[in-house]
Amino acid sequence: IRVSTDEQAKEGYSLEEQEERLRFFAKSQGWNIVKIYKDDGFSAKDINRPALKDLLYDAKLKRFDVVLIYKIDRLSRKLKDLIEIVLQLNEYGIGVKSATETIDTTTPAGRLIFHQFGSFAQYERELISERTKFGMLKRLKQGYWNTTPPYGYKLINGKLEVDEKESEMVKLIFELYTKKNMGVVNIAKELTRLGYKPRNSKNGKWKANTIHNILKNPIYIGKVRWGGEEAEGVHQAIIEKEIFEFVQEKLNKNRKWTKRYESPNNFLGIVYCGLCNSPMHIQYPGNEKKKRYKYYVCSQRQNFKNCNQAVSYTHLTLPTN
């Protein structure tokens, strides 16, 4: 049995009700209950759940013959995950039965119905996700902000209002990038040198990826973005549209025409830290008289020592094309 907080509030799938139904069903079949596996407050989109892990572990030890569920979506709402769970149970000779649906994976007909119910469970999840996305976007269009306000704004009665102090920093960042021709790393260094502190920073230092995110965020020209959708907001813009578009063009150009075309360090400009998304720079340690070697290191780690990046290939973010 499983329930998430939202489901319990909206649909009444309480754990007590599910358990009562399953106990009644098991008694009607003359089955002995080995154990109740209970995931309380866990979403069906994730199979990394403690009770499900325990169930699969006990299944491997063949401590029971059948997994009885209240509904198929108690296992998962993703068809791929459902199939993998059922196949794994089948390997151990264990079937899956639903107390409220005609599902019995011990027969070919039952497996066919299982796939159909699994498809509907996945469809329901995707439909809920889509409705949530458009609902959030609708709220944004009405002027209501859903999460923590972006840098440069504060939240008053659920709506974004310009923060005078932070908005000046946003303007300075765009000015340093456009008029002073400074990159994101140097802007971060300059703001830190001048003593300006970012919001909620433990060490009071600016990060290059924070600057990059500010330069890329359309919130500063009055637009809102949610779930891949973008619309006109009702909040006050901080940056003029022409300046923002110039910055986007310059950012795209700088990313396309990088040092890799004129340098033996081929990955400069296209490899980023997998932990903080900052550019990877080249280090040249070693003895010049003997042999020097080079490797890539996170620029935030190199310049500010505020990234936990180790010198490891596993933390490189490589381009997808």
PDB file of C-alpha atoms in Angstrom:
ATOM      1  CA  ILE A   1       0.000   0.000   0.000  1.00  0.00           C
ATOM      2  CA  ARG A   2       1.117   3.518  -0.723  1.00  0.00           C
ATOM      3  CA  VAL A   3      -0.172   7.053  -0.480  1.00  0.00           C
ATOM      4  CA  SER A   4       1.235  10.490  -1.169  1.00  0.00           C
ATOM      5  CA  THR A   5       0.080  13.538   0.766  1.00  0.00           C
ATOM      6  CA  ASP A   6      -1.750  15.005  -2.236  1.00  0.00           C
ATOM      7  CA  GLU A   7      -3.591  11.756  -3.011  1.00  0.00           C
ATOM      8  CA  GLN A   8      -4.754  11.349   0.561  1.00  0.00           C
ATOM      9  CA  ALA A   9      -6.150  14.886   0.553  1.00  0.00           C
ATOM     10  CA  LYS A  10      -7.790  14.782  -2.892  1.00  0.00           C
ATOM     11  CA  GLU A  11      -8.872  11.195  -3.461  1.00  0.00           C
ATOM     12  CA  GLY A  12      -9.197   9.672   0.003  1.00  0.00           C
ATOM     13  CA  TYR A  13      -6.719   6.822  -0.606  1.00  0.00           C
ATOM     14  CA  SER A  14      -5.761   6.596   3.046  1.00  0.00           C
ATOM     15  CA  LEU A  15      -3.398   3.827   4.117  1.00  0.00           C
ATOM     16  CA  GLU A  16      -5.934   2.552   6.636  1.00  0.00           C
ATOM     17  CA  GLU A  17      -8.621   2.161   3.958  1.00  0.00           C
ATOM     18  CA  GLN A  18      -6.230   0.384   1.595  1.00  0.00           C
ATOM     19  CA  GLU A  19      -5.032  -1.996   4.294  1.00  0.00           C
ATOM     20  CA  GLU A  20      -8.578  -2.784   5.411  1.00  0.00           C
ATOM     21  CA  ARG A  21      -9.593  -3.597   1.813  1.00  0.00           C
ATOM     22  CA  LEU A  22      -6.569  -5.833   1.252  1.00  0.00           C
ATOM     23  CA  ARG A  23      -7.038  -7.727   4.514  1.00  0.00           C
ATOM     24  CA  PHE A  24     -10.675  -8.382   3.620  1.00  0.00           C
ATOM     25  CA  PHE A  25      -9.677  -9.572   0.120  1.00  0.00           C
ATOM     26  CA  ALA A  26      -6.932 -11.861   1.467  1.00  0.00           C
ATOM     27  CA  LYS A  27      -9.354 -13.371   3.997  1.00  0.00           C
ATOM     28  CA  SER A  28     -11.923 -14.020   1.250  1.00  0.00           C
ATOM     29  CA  GLN A  29      -9.282 -15.945  -0.709  1.00  0.00           C
ATOM     30  CA  GLY A  30      -8.077 -17.916   2.316  1.00  0.00           C
ATOM     31  CA  TRP A  31      -4.591 -16.386   2.065  1.00  0.00           C
ATOM     32  CA  ASN A  32      -2.126 -15.863   4.886  1.00  0.00           C
ATOM     33  CA  ILE A  33      -0.678 -12.336   5.116  1.00  0.00           C
ATOM     34  CA  VAL A  34       3.104 -12.434   5.430  1.00  0.00           C
ATOM     35  CA  LYS A  35       3.736  -8.705   5.738  1.00  0.00           C
ATOM     36  CA  ILE A  36       2.234  -5.270   5.004  1.00  0.00           C
ATOM     37  CA  TYR A  37       4.559  -3.122   2.875  1.00  0.00           C
ATOM     38  CA  LYS A  38       3.656   0.509   3.498  1.00  0.00           C
ATOM     39  CA  ASP A  39       5.062   3.592   1.669  1.00  0.00           C
ATOM     40  CA  ASP A  40       3.624   6.617   3.476  1.00  0.00           C
ATOM     41  CA  GLY A  41       3.992   9.992   1.709  1.00  0.00           C
ATOM     42  CA  PHE A  42       5.852   8.716  -1.370  1.00  0.00           C
ATOM     43  CA  SER A  43       4.973   9.589  -4.946  1.00  0.00           C
ATOM     44  CA  ALA A  44       4.355   6.877  -7.542  1.00  0.00           C
ATOM     45  CA  LYS A  45       6.732   8.552  -9.971  1.00  0.00           C
ATOM     46  CA  ASP A  46       9.705   7.235  -8.002  1.00  0.00           C
ATOM     47  CA  ILE A  47      10.476   3.551  -7.375  1.00  0.00           C
ATOM     48  CA  ASN A  48      13.235   4.451  -4.927  1.00  0.00           C
ATOM     49  CA  ARG A  49      10.901   3.910  -1.969  1.00  0.00           C
ATOM     50  CA  PRO A  50      11.802   2.084   1.271  1.00  0.00           C
ATOM     51  CA  ALA A  51       8.811  -0.289   1.451  1.00  0.00           C
ATOM     52  CA  LEU A  52       9.073  -1.193  -2.239  1.00  0.00           C
ATOM     53  CA  LYS A  53      12.764  -1.959  -1.760  1.00  0.00           C
ATOM     54  CA  ASP A  54      11.919  -4.211   1.191  1.00  0.00           C
ATOM     55  CA  LEU A  55       9.244  -5.968  -0.866  1.00  0.00           C
ATOM     56  CA  LEU A  56      11.624  -6.718  -3.740  1.00  0.00           C
ATOM     57  CA  TYR A  57      14.296  -7.915  -1.318  1.00  0.00           C
ATOM     58  CA  ASP A  58      11.866 -10.309   0.392  1.00  0.00           C
ATOM     59  CA  ALA A  59      10.600 -11.423  -3.022  1.00  0.00           C
ATOM     60  CA  LYS A  60      14.134 -12.456  -3.953  1.00  0.00           C
ATOM     61  CA  LEU A  61      14.173 -14.590  -0.802  1.00  0.00           C
ATOM     62  CA  LYS A  62      10.745 -15.991  -1.866  1.00  0.00           C
ATOM     63  CA  ARG A  63       9.078 -15.179   1.437  1.00  0.00           C
ATOM     64  CA  PHE A  64       5.641 -14.992  -0.220  1.00  0.00           C
ATOM     65  CA  ASP A  65       3.800 -16.193  -3.328  1.00  0.00           C
ATOM     66  CA  VAL A  66       1.696 -13.192  -4.363  1.00  0.00           C
ATOM     67  CA  VAL A  67       1.921  -9.409  -4.059  1.00  0.00           C
ATOM     68  CA  LEU A  68      -1.579  -8.041  -3.379  1.00  0.00           C
ATOM     69  CA  ILE A  69      -2.128  -4.347  -4.180  1.00  0.00           C
ATOM     70  CA  TYR A  70      -5.068  -1.986  -3.751  1.00  0.00           C
ATOM     71  CA  LYS A  71      -4.607  -0.556  -7.268  1.00  0.00           C
ATOM     72  CA  ILE A  72      -1.906  -1.033  -9.883  1.00  0.00           C
ATOM     73  CA  ASP A  73      -0.777   2.588  -9.494  1.00  0.00           C
ATOM     74  CA  ARG A  74       0.182   1.838  -5.878  1.00  0.00           C
ATOM     75  CA  LEU A  75       3.284   0.185  -7.338  1.00  0.00           C
ATOM     76  CA  SER A  76       3.991   2.921  -9.884  1.00  0.00           C
ATOM     77  CA  ARG A  77       2.256   5.249 -12.346  1.00  0.00           C
ATOM     78  CA  LYS A  78       5.038   4.801 -14.916  1.00  0.00           C
ATOM     79  CA  LEU A  79       4.474   1.917 -17.303  1.00  0.00           C
ATOM     80  CA  LYS A  80       8.194   1.246 -17.688  1.00  0.00           C
ATOM     81  CA  ASP A  81       8.658   0.909 -13.921  1.00  0.00           C
ATOM     82  CA  LEU A  82       5.548  -1.259 -13.576  1.00  0.00           C
ATOM     83  CA  ILE A  83       6.790  -3.668 -16.233  1.00  0.00           C
ATOM     84  CA  GLU A  84      10.230  -3.891 -14.645  1.00  0.00           C
ATOM     85  CA  ILE A  85       8.759  -4.579 -11.184  1.00  0.00           C
ATOM     86  CA  VAL A  86       6.395  -7.274 -12.467  1.00  0.00           C
ATOM     87  CA  LEU A  87       9.106  -8.919 -14.583  1.00  0.00           C
ATOM     88  CA  GLN A  88      11.407  -9.011 -11.576  1.00  0.00           C
ATOM     89  CA  LEU A  89       8.679 -10.609  -9.455  1.00  0.00           C
ATOM     90  CA  ASN A  90       7.951 -13.124 -12.227  1.00  0.00           C
ATOM     91  CA  GLU A  91      11.592 -14.183 -12.187  1.00  0.00           C
ATOM     92  CA  TYR A  92      11.089 -15.190  -8.557  1.00  0.00           C
ATOM     93  CA  GLY A  93       7.849 -17.013  -9.393  1.00  0.00           C
ATOM     94  CA  ILE A  94       5.716 -14.382  -7.661  1.00  0.00           C
ATOM     95  CA  GLY A  95       2.466 -13.034  -9.109  1.00  0.00           C
ATOM     96  CA  VAL A  96       0.766  -9.652  -8.722  1.00  0.00           C
ATOM     97  CA  LYS A  97      -2.950  -9.282  -7.979  1.00  0.00           C
ATOM     98  CA  SER A  98      -5.087  -6.179  -7.537  1.00  0.00           C
ATOM     99  CA  ALA A  99      -7.981  -6.052  -5.079  1.00  0.00           C
ATOM    100  CA  THR A 100      -9.903  -3.480  -7.126  1.00  0.00           C
ATOM    101  CA  GLU A 101      -8.887  -4.344 -10.718  1.00  0.00           C
ATOM    102  CA  THR A 102      -8.916  -7.506 -12.828  1.00  0.00           C
ATOM    103  CA  ILE A 103      -5.167  -8.037 -12.735  1.00  0.00           C
ATOM    104  CA  ASP A 104      -3.454 -11.390 -12.396  1.00  0.00           C
ATOM    105  CA  THR A 105       0.041 -11.545 -13.911  1.00  0.00           C
ATOM    106  CA  THR A 106       0.260 -15.312 -13.563  1.00  0.00           C
ATOM    107  CA  THR A 107      -1.672 -15.783 -16.841  1.00  0.00           C
ATOM    108  CA  PRO A 108      -1.174 -14.397 -20.400  1.00  0.00           C
ATOM    109  CA  ALA A 109      -4.613 -12.732 -20.316  1.00  0.00           C
ATOM    110  CA  GLY A 110      -3.807 -11.201 -16.937  1.00  0.00           C
ATOM    111  CA  ARG A 111      -0.511  -9.813 -18.202  1.00  0.00           C
ATOM    112  CA  LEU A 112      -2.344  -8.215 -21.167  1.00  0.00           C
ATOM    113  CA  ILE A 113      -4.809  -6.488 -18.848  1.00  0.00           C
ATOM    114  CA  PHE A 114      -1.911  -5.461 -16.617  1.00  0.00           C
ATOM    115  CA  HIS A 115      -0.239  -3.624 -19.513  1.00  0.00           C
ATOM    116  CA  GLN A 116      -3.513  -1.864 -20.323  1.00  0.00           C
ATOM    117  CA  PHE A 117      -4.014  -0.683 -16.744  1.00  0.00           C
ATOM    118  CA  GLY A 118      -0.352   0.346 -16.588  1.00  0.00           C
ATOM    119  CA  SER A 119      -0.778   2.486 -19.704  1.00  0.00           C
ATOM    120  CA  PHE A 120      -3.794   4.237 -18.166  1.00  0.00           C
ATOM    121  CA  ALA A 121      -1.869   4.853 -14.935  1.00  0.00           C
ATOM    122  CA  GLN A 122       0.960   6.492 -16.878  1.00  0.00           C
ATOM    123  CA  TYR A 123      -1.531   8.528 -18.926  1.00  0.00           C
ATOM    124  CA  GLU A 124      -3.176   9.779 -15.730  1.00  0.00           C
ATOM    125  CA  ARG A 125       0.160  10.852 -14.291  1.00  0.00           C
ATOM    126  CA  GLU A 126       1.144  12.727 -17.461  1.00  0.00           C
ATOM    127  CA  LEU A 127      -2.283  14.383 -17.579  1.00  0.00           C
ATOM    128  CA  ILE A 128      -1.938  15.551 -13.973  1.00  0.00           C
ATOM    129  CA  SER A 129       1.551  16.891 -14.733  1.00  0.00           C
ATOM    130  CA  GLU A 130       0.279  18.811 -17.767  1.00  0.00           C
ATOM    131  CA  ARG A 131      -2.632  20.308 -15.827  1.00  0.00           C
ATOM    132  CA  THR A 132      -0.295  21.343 -13.041  1.00  0.00           C
ATOM    133  CA  LYS A 133       2.070  23.027 -15.496  1.00  0.00           C
ATOM    134  CA  PHE A 134      -0.679  25.038 -17.175  1.00  0.00           C
ATOM    135  CA  GLY A 135      -2.250  25.852 -13.803  1.00  0.00           C
ATOM    136  CA  MET A 136       1.028  27.286 -12.562  1.00  0.00           C
ATOM    137  CA  LEU A 137       1.494  29.259 -15.793  1.00  0.00           C
ATOM    138  CA  LYS A 138      -2.032  30.647 -15.465  1.00  0.00           C
ATOM    139  CA  ARG A 139      -1.230  31.879 -11.958  1.00  0.00           C
ATOM    140  CA  LEU A 140       1.929  33.535 -13.257  1.00  0.00           C
ATOM    141  CA  LYS A 141      -0.045  35.317 -15.989  1.00  0.00           C
ATOM    142  CA  GLN A 142      -2.394  36.586 -13.293  1.00  0.00           C
ATOM    143  CA  GLY A 143       0.592  37.997 -11.460  1.00  0.00           C
ATOM    144  CA  TYR A 144       0.938  35.379  -8.726  1.00  0.00           C
ATOM    145  CA  TRP A 145       4.386  33.875  -8.174  1.00  0.00           C
ATOM    146  CA  ASN A 146       4.621  30.171  -7.288  1.00  0.00           C
ATOM    147  CA  THR A 147       8.086  29.785  -5.790  1.00  0.00           C
ATOM    148  CA  THR A 148      10.962  31.767  -4.264  1.00  0.00           C
ATOM    149  CA  PRO A 149      11.181  35.179  -5.974  1.00  0.00           C
ATOM    150  CA  PRO A 150      14.124  35.559  -8.385  1.00  0.00           C
ATOM    151  CA  TYR A 151      17.003  37.849  -7.518  1.00  0.00           C
ATOM    152  CA  GLY A 152      15.926  41.477  -7.995  1.00  0.00           C
ATOM    153  CA  TYR A 153      12.388  40.904  -6.761  1.00  0.00           C
ATOM    154  CA  LYS A 154      10.556  40.360  -3.494  1.00  0.00           C
ATOM    155  CA  LEU A 155       7.234  38.648  -2.852  1.00  0.00           C
ATOM    156  CA  ILE A 156       4.372  40.757  -1.470  1.00  0.00           C
ATOM    157  CA  ASN A 157       0.944  39.126  -1.092  1.00  0.00           C
ATOM    158  CA  GLY A 158       1.923  36.430  -3.579  1.00  0.00           C
ATOM    159  CA  LYS A 159       3.002  38.932  -6.271  1.00  0.00           C
ATOM    160  CA  LEU A 160       6.420  40.029  -7.492  1.00  0.00           C
ATOM    161  CA  GLU A 161       7.573  43.526  -6.593  1.00  0.00           C
ATOM    162  CA  VAL A 162      10.913  45.108  -7.529  1.00  0.00           C
ATOM    163  CA  ASP A 163      13.512  45.003  -4.769  1.00  0.00           C
ATOM    164  CA  GLU A 164      15.282  48.333  -5.114  1.00  0.00           C
ATOM    165  CA  LYS A 165      18.642  47.176  -3.757  1.00  0.00           C
ATOM    166  CA  GLU A 166      18.813  43.876  -5.631  1.00  0.00           C
ATOM    167  CA  SER A 167      17.468  45.393  -8.866  1.00  0.00           C
ATOM    168  CA  GLU A 168      20.436  47.778  -8.913  1.00  0.00           C
ATOM    169  CA  MET A 169      22.736  44.768  -8.774  1.00  0.00           C
ATOM    170  CA  VAL A 170      20.890  43.184 -11.710  1.00  0.00           C
ATOM    171  CA  LYS A 171      21.373  46.369 -13.730  1.00  0.00           C
ATOM    172  CA  LEU A 172      25.067  46.440 -12.782  1.00  0.00           C
ATOM    173  CA  ILE A 173      25.535  42.844 -13.934  1.00  0.00           C
ATOM    174  CA  PHE A 174      24.020  43.602 -17.344  1.00  0.00           C
ATOM    175  CA  GLU A 175      26.100  46.785 -17.582  1.00  0.00           C
ATOM    176  CA  LEU A 176      29.378  44.995 -16.803  1.00  0.00           C
ATOM    177  CA  TYR A 177      28.568  42.376 -19.435  1.00  0.00           C
ATOM    178  CA  THR A 178      27.518  44.787 -22.194  1.00  0.00           C
ATOM    179  CA  LYS A 179      29.575  47.937 -21.596  1.00  0.00           C
ATOM    180  CA  LYS A 180      32.651  46.603 -19.807  1.00  0.00           C
ATOM    181  CA  ASN A 181      32.742  43.422 -21.919  1.00  0.00           C
ATOM    182  CA  MET A 182      33.314  41.276 -18.825  1.00  0.00           C
ATOM    183  CA  GLY A 183      32.544  37.569 -18.783  1.00  0.00           C
ATOM    184  CA  VAL A 184      30.541  35.827 -16.089  1.00  0.00           C
ATOM    185  CA  VAL A 185      33.628  34.700 -14.148  1.00  0.00           C
ATOM    186  CA  ASN A 186      35.107  38.194 -14.063  1.00  0.00           C
ATOM    187  CA  ILE A 187      31.746  39.731 -13.157  1.00  0.00           C
ATOM    188  CA  ALA A 188      31.503  37.343 -10.204  1.00  0.00           C
ATOM    189  CA  LYS A 189      35.018  38.302  -9.108  1.00  0.00           C
ATOM    190  CA  GLU A 190      34.280  42.019  -9.489  1.00  0.00           C
ATOM    191  CA  LEU A 191      31.071  41.911  -7.460  1.00  0.00           C
ATOM    192  CA  THR A 192      32.821  39.917  -4.749  1.00  0.00           C
ATOM    193  CA  ARG A 193      35.741  42.368  -4.761  1.00  0.00           C
ATOM    194  CA  LEU A 194      33.372  45.319  -4.397  1.00  0.00           C
ATOM    195  CA  GLY A 195      31.809  43.674  -1.361  1.00  0.00           C
ATOM    196  CA  TYR A 196      28.381  43.006  -2.840  1.00  0.00           C
ATOM    197  CA  LYS A 197      26.850  39.837  -1.447  1.00  0.00           C
ATOM    198  CA  PRO A 198      24.436  37.519  -3.272  1.00  0.00           C
ATOM    199  CA  ARG A 199      21.246  36.340  -1.609  1.00  0.00           C
ATOM    200  CA  ASN A 200      21.575  33.441   0.877  1.00  0.00           C
ATOM    201  CA  SER A 201      25.312  32.994   0.245  1.00  0.00           C
ATOM    202  CA  LYS A 202      27.298  31.213   2.955  1.00  0.00           C
ATOM    203  CA  ASN A 203      30.657  32.730   2.006  1.00  0.00           C
ATOM    204  CA  GLY A 204      29.407  36.009   0.520  1.00  0.00           C
ATOM    205  CA  LYS A 205      30.936  35.260  -2.876  1.00  0.00           C
ATOM    206  CA  TRP A 206      29.259  35.389  -6.266  1.00  0.00           C
ATOM    207  CA  LYS A 207      29.343  32.372  -8.567  1.00  0.00           C
ATOM    208  CA  ALA A 208      29.756  32.464 -12.330  1.00  0.00           C
ATOM    209  CA  ASN A 209      26.703  30.264 -12.891  1.00  0.00           C
ATOM    210  CA  THR A 210      24.590  32.649 -10.758  1.00  0.00           C
ATOM    211  CA  ILE A 211      25.621  35.534 -13.023  1.00  0.00           C
ATOM    212  CA  HIS A 212      24.918  33.416 -16.105  1.00  0.00           C
ATOM    213  CA  ASN A 213      21.433  32.516 -14.846  1.00  0.00           C
ATOM    214  CA  ILE A 214      20.614  36.177 -14.204  1.00  0.00           C
ATOM    215  CA  LEU A 215      21.760  37.165 -17.695  1.00  0.00           C
ATOM    216  CA  LYS A 216      19.597  34.412 -19.233  1.00  0.00           C
ATOM    217  CA  ASN A 217      16.422  34.938 -17.170  1.00  0.00           C
ATOM    218  CA  PRO A 218      13.563  36.640 -19.124  1.00  0.00           C
ATOM    219  CA  ILE A 219      11.931  37.599 -15.814  1.00  0.00           C
ATOM    220  CA  TYR A 220      13.923  40.840 -15.987  1.00  0.00           C
ATOM    221  CA  ILE A 221      12.093  42.015 -19.120  1.00  0.00           C
ATOM    222  CA  GLY A 222       8.658  41.248 -17.695  1.00  0.00           C
ATOM    223  CA  LYS A 223       8.221  37.673 -18.910  1.00  0.00           C
ATOM    224  CA  VAL A 224       7.447  34.550 -16.888  1.00  0.00           C
ATOM    225  CA  ARG A 225       8.511  30.994 -17.648  1.00  0.00           C
ATOM    226  CA  TRP A 226       7.219  27.703 -16.253  1.00  0.00           C
ATOM    227  CA  GLY A 227       7.549  24.138 -17.488  1.00  0.00           C
ATOM    228  CA  GLY A 228       9.048  25.176 -20.814  1.00  0.00           C
ATOM    229  CA  GLU A 229       6.253  27.706 -21.456  1.00  0.00           C
ATOM    230  CA  GLU A 230       6.797  31.470 -21.558  1.00  0.00           C
ATOM    231  CA  ALA A 231       4.255  34.287 -21.251  1.00  0.00           C
ATOM    232  CA  GLU A 232       3.960  37.976 -20.471  1.00  0.00           C
ATOM    233  CA  GLY A 233       3.933  38.681 -16.755  1.00  0.00           C
ATOM    234  CA  VAL A 234       2.344  41.549 -14.875  1.00  0.00           C
ATOM    235  CA  HIS A 235       5.409  42.460 -12.829  1.00  0.00           C
ATOM    236  CA  GLN A 236       7.667  45.450 -13.537  1.00  0.00           C
ATOM    237  CA  ALA A 237      10.658  44.851 -15.795  1.00  0.00           C
ATOM    238  CA  ILE A 238      14.162  45.740 -14.609  1.00  0.00           C
ATOM    239  CA  ILE A 239      16.068  45.482 -17.914  1.00  0.00           C
ATOM    240  CA  GLU A 240      15.103  46.923 -21.297  1.00  0.00           C
ATOM    241  CA  LYS A 241      14.151  44.355 -23.918  1.00  0.00           C
ATOM    242  CA  GLU A 242      16.768  45.575 -26.423  1.00  0.00           C
ATOM    243  CA  ILE A 243      19.570  45.167 -23.882  1.00  0.00           C
ATOM    244  CA  PHE A 244      18.360  41.686 -22.892  1.00  0.00           C
ATOM    245  CA  GLU A 245      18.177  40.524 -26.519  1.00  0.00           C
ATOM    246  CA  PHE A 246      21.682  41.896 -27.170  1.00  0.00           C
ATOM    247  CA  VAL A 247      22.972  39.922 -24.171  1.00  0.00           C
ATOM    248  CA  GLN A 248      21.309  36.696 -25.392  1.00  0.00           C
ATOM    249  CA  GLU A 249      22.857  37.111 -28.823  1.00  0.00           C
ATOM    250  CA  LYS A 250      26.261  37.731 -27.297  1.00  0.00           C
ATOM    251  CA  LEU A 251      25.958  34.754 -24.926  1.00  0.00           C
ATOM    252  CA  ASN A 252      25.012  32.447 -27.785  1.00  0.00           C
ATOM    253  CA  LYS A 253      27.826  33.779 -29.944  1.00  0.00           C
ATOM    254  CA  ASN A 254      30.401  33.365 -27.186  1.00  0.00           C
ATOM    255  CA  ARG A 255      29.282  29.807 -26.609  1.00  0.00           C
ATOM    256  CA  LYS A 256      29.457  28.957 -30.286  1.00  0.00           C
ATOM    257  CA  TRP A 257      32.764  30.631 -31.111  1.00  0.00           C
ATOM    258  CA  THR A 258      35.001  29.498 -28.300  1.00  0.00           C
ATOM    259  CA  LYS A 259      38.710  29.085 -27.766  1.00  0.00           C
ATOM    260  CA  ARG A 260      38.535  25.514 -28.978  1.00  0.00           C
ATOM    261  CA  TYR A 261      38.920  26.715 -32.588  1.00  0.00           C
ATOM    262  CA  GLU A 262      42.290  28.326 -31.928  1.00  0.00           C
ATOM    263  CA  SER A 263      43.586  26.330 -28.990  1.00  0.00           C
ATOM    264  CA  PRO A 264      44.752  22.745 -28.462  1.00  0.00           C
ATOM    265  CA  ASN A 265      42.447  22.652 -25.431  1.00  0.00           C
ATOM    266  CA  ASN A 266      39.507  21.438 -27.498  1.00  0.00           C
ATOM    267  CA  PHE A 267      36.866  21.281 -24.788  1.00  0.00           C
ATOM    268  CA  LEU A 268      37.168  24.877 -23.536  1.00  0.00           C
ATOM    269  CA  GLY A 269      33.816  26.588 -23.756  1.00  0.00           C
ATOM    270  CA  ILE A 270      31.781  23.406 -24.157  1.00  0.00           C
ATOM    271  CA  VAL A 271      32.616  21.418 -20.999  1.00  0.00           C
ATOM    272  CA  TYR A 272      30.928  22.479 -17.758  1.00  0.00           C
ATOM    273  CA  CYS A 273      31.104  21.311 -14.145  1.00  0.00           C
ATOM    274  CA  GLY A 274      28.483  18.678 -13.414  1.00  0.00           C
ATOM    275  CA  LEU A 275      28.007  20.015  -9.854  1.00  0.00           C
ATOM    276  CA  CYS A 276      27.715  23.813 -10.231  1.00  0.00           C
ATOM    277  CA  ASN A 277      27.468  24.238 -14.039  1.00  0.00           C
ATOM    278  CA  SER A 278      30.510  26.546 -14.161  1.00  0.00           C
ATOM    279  CA  PRO A 279      32.973  26.410 -17.103  1.00  0.00           C
ATOM    280  CA  MET A 280      35.876  23.982 -16.843  1.00  0.00           C
ATOM    281  CA  HIS A 281      39.332  25.582 -17.112  1.00  0.00           C
ATOM    282  CA  ILE A 282      42.775  24.089 -17.853  1.00  0.00           C
ATOM    283  CA  GLN A 283      45.402  23.548 -15.151  1.00  0.00           C
ATOM    284  CA  TYR A 284      49.106  22.980 -15.937  1.00  0.00           C
ATOM    285  CA  PRO A 285      50.748  21.457 -12.850  1.00  0.00           C
ATOM    286  CA  GLY A 286      54.059  19.645 -12.870  1.00  0.00           C
ATOM    287  CA  ASN A 287      57.708  20.575 -13.283  1.00  0.00           C
ATOM    288  CA  GLU A 288      58.562  22.627 -16.376  1.00  0.00           C
ATOM    289  CA  LYS A 289      62.097  21.153 -16.493  1.00  0.00           C
ATOM    290  CA  LYS A 290      60.765  17.622 -16.478  1.00  0.00           C
ATOM    291  CA  LYS A 291      57.221  16.993 -17.662  1.00  0.00           C
ATOM    292  CA  ARG A 292      54.090  19.105 -17.377  1.00  0.00           C
ATOM    293  CA  TYR A 293      50.614  17.725 -17.768  1.00  0.00           C
ATOM    294  CA  LYS A 294      47.233  19.405 -18.022  1.00  0.00           C
ATOM    295  CA  TYR A 295      43.712  18.623 -16.855  1.00  0.00           C
ATOM    296  CA  TYR A 296      40.324  20.318 -16.621  1.00  0.00           C
ATOM    297  CA  VAL A 297      39.173  21.817 -13.324  1.00  0.00           C
ATOM    298  CA  CYS A 298      35.997  23.662 -12.302  1.00  0.00           C
ATOM    299  CA  SER A 299      36.518  27.433 -12.533  1.00  0.00           C
ATOM    300  CA  GLN A 300      34.578  27.991  -9.296  1.00  0.00           C
ATOM    301  CA  ARG A 301      36.841  25.525  -7.505  1.00  0.00           C
ATOM    302  CA  GLN A 302      39.927  27.072  -9.066  1.00  0.00           C
ATOM    303  CA  ASN A 303      39.021  30.712  -8.391  1.00  0.00           C
ATOM    304  CA  PHE A 304      36.871  30.696  -5.262  1.00  0.00           C
ATOM    305  CA  LYS A 305      37.313  27.218  -3.714  1.00  0.00           C
ATOM    306  CA  ASN A 306      33.524  27.020  -3.269  1.00  0.00           C
ATOM    307  CA  CYS A 307      32.740  23.948  -5.394  1.00  0.00           C
ATOM    308  CA  ASN A 308      33.295  20.378  -4.218  1.00  0.00           C
ATOM    309  CA  GLN A 309      34.352  19.277  -7.684  1.00  0.00           C
ATOM    310  CA  ALA A 310      37.167  16.746  -7.563  1.00  0.00           C
ATOM    311  CA  VAL A 311      39.470  16.227 -10.526  1.00  0.00           C
ATOM    312  CA  SER A 312      37.369  13.460 -12.019  1.00  0.00           C
ATOM    313  CA  TYR A 313      36.010  12.647 -15.436  1.00  0.00           C
ATOM    314  CA  THR A 314      32.753  11.530 -13.818  1.00  0.00           C
ATOM    315  CA  HIS A 315      31.865  15.166 -13.049  1.00  0.00           C
ATOM    316  CA  LEU A 316      32.296  16.513 -16.581  1.00  0.00           C
ATOM    317  CA  THR A 317      29.182  17.662 -18.436  1.00  0.00           C
ATOM    318  CA  LEU A 318      29.843  17.011 -22.115  1.00  0.00           C
ATOM    319  CA  PRO A 319      27.843  18.433 -25.038  1.00  0.00           C
ATOM    320  CA  THR A 320      25.039  16.274 -26.408  1.00  0.00           C
ATOM    321  CA  ASN A 321      25.679  17.093 -30.065  1.00  0.00           C
TER     322      ASN A 321
END
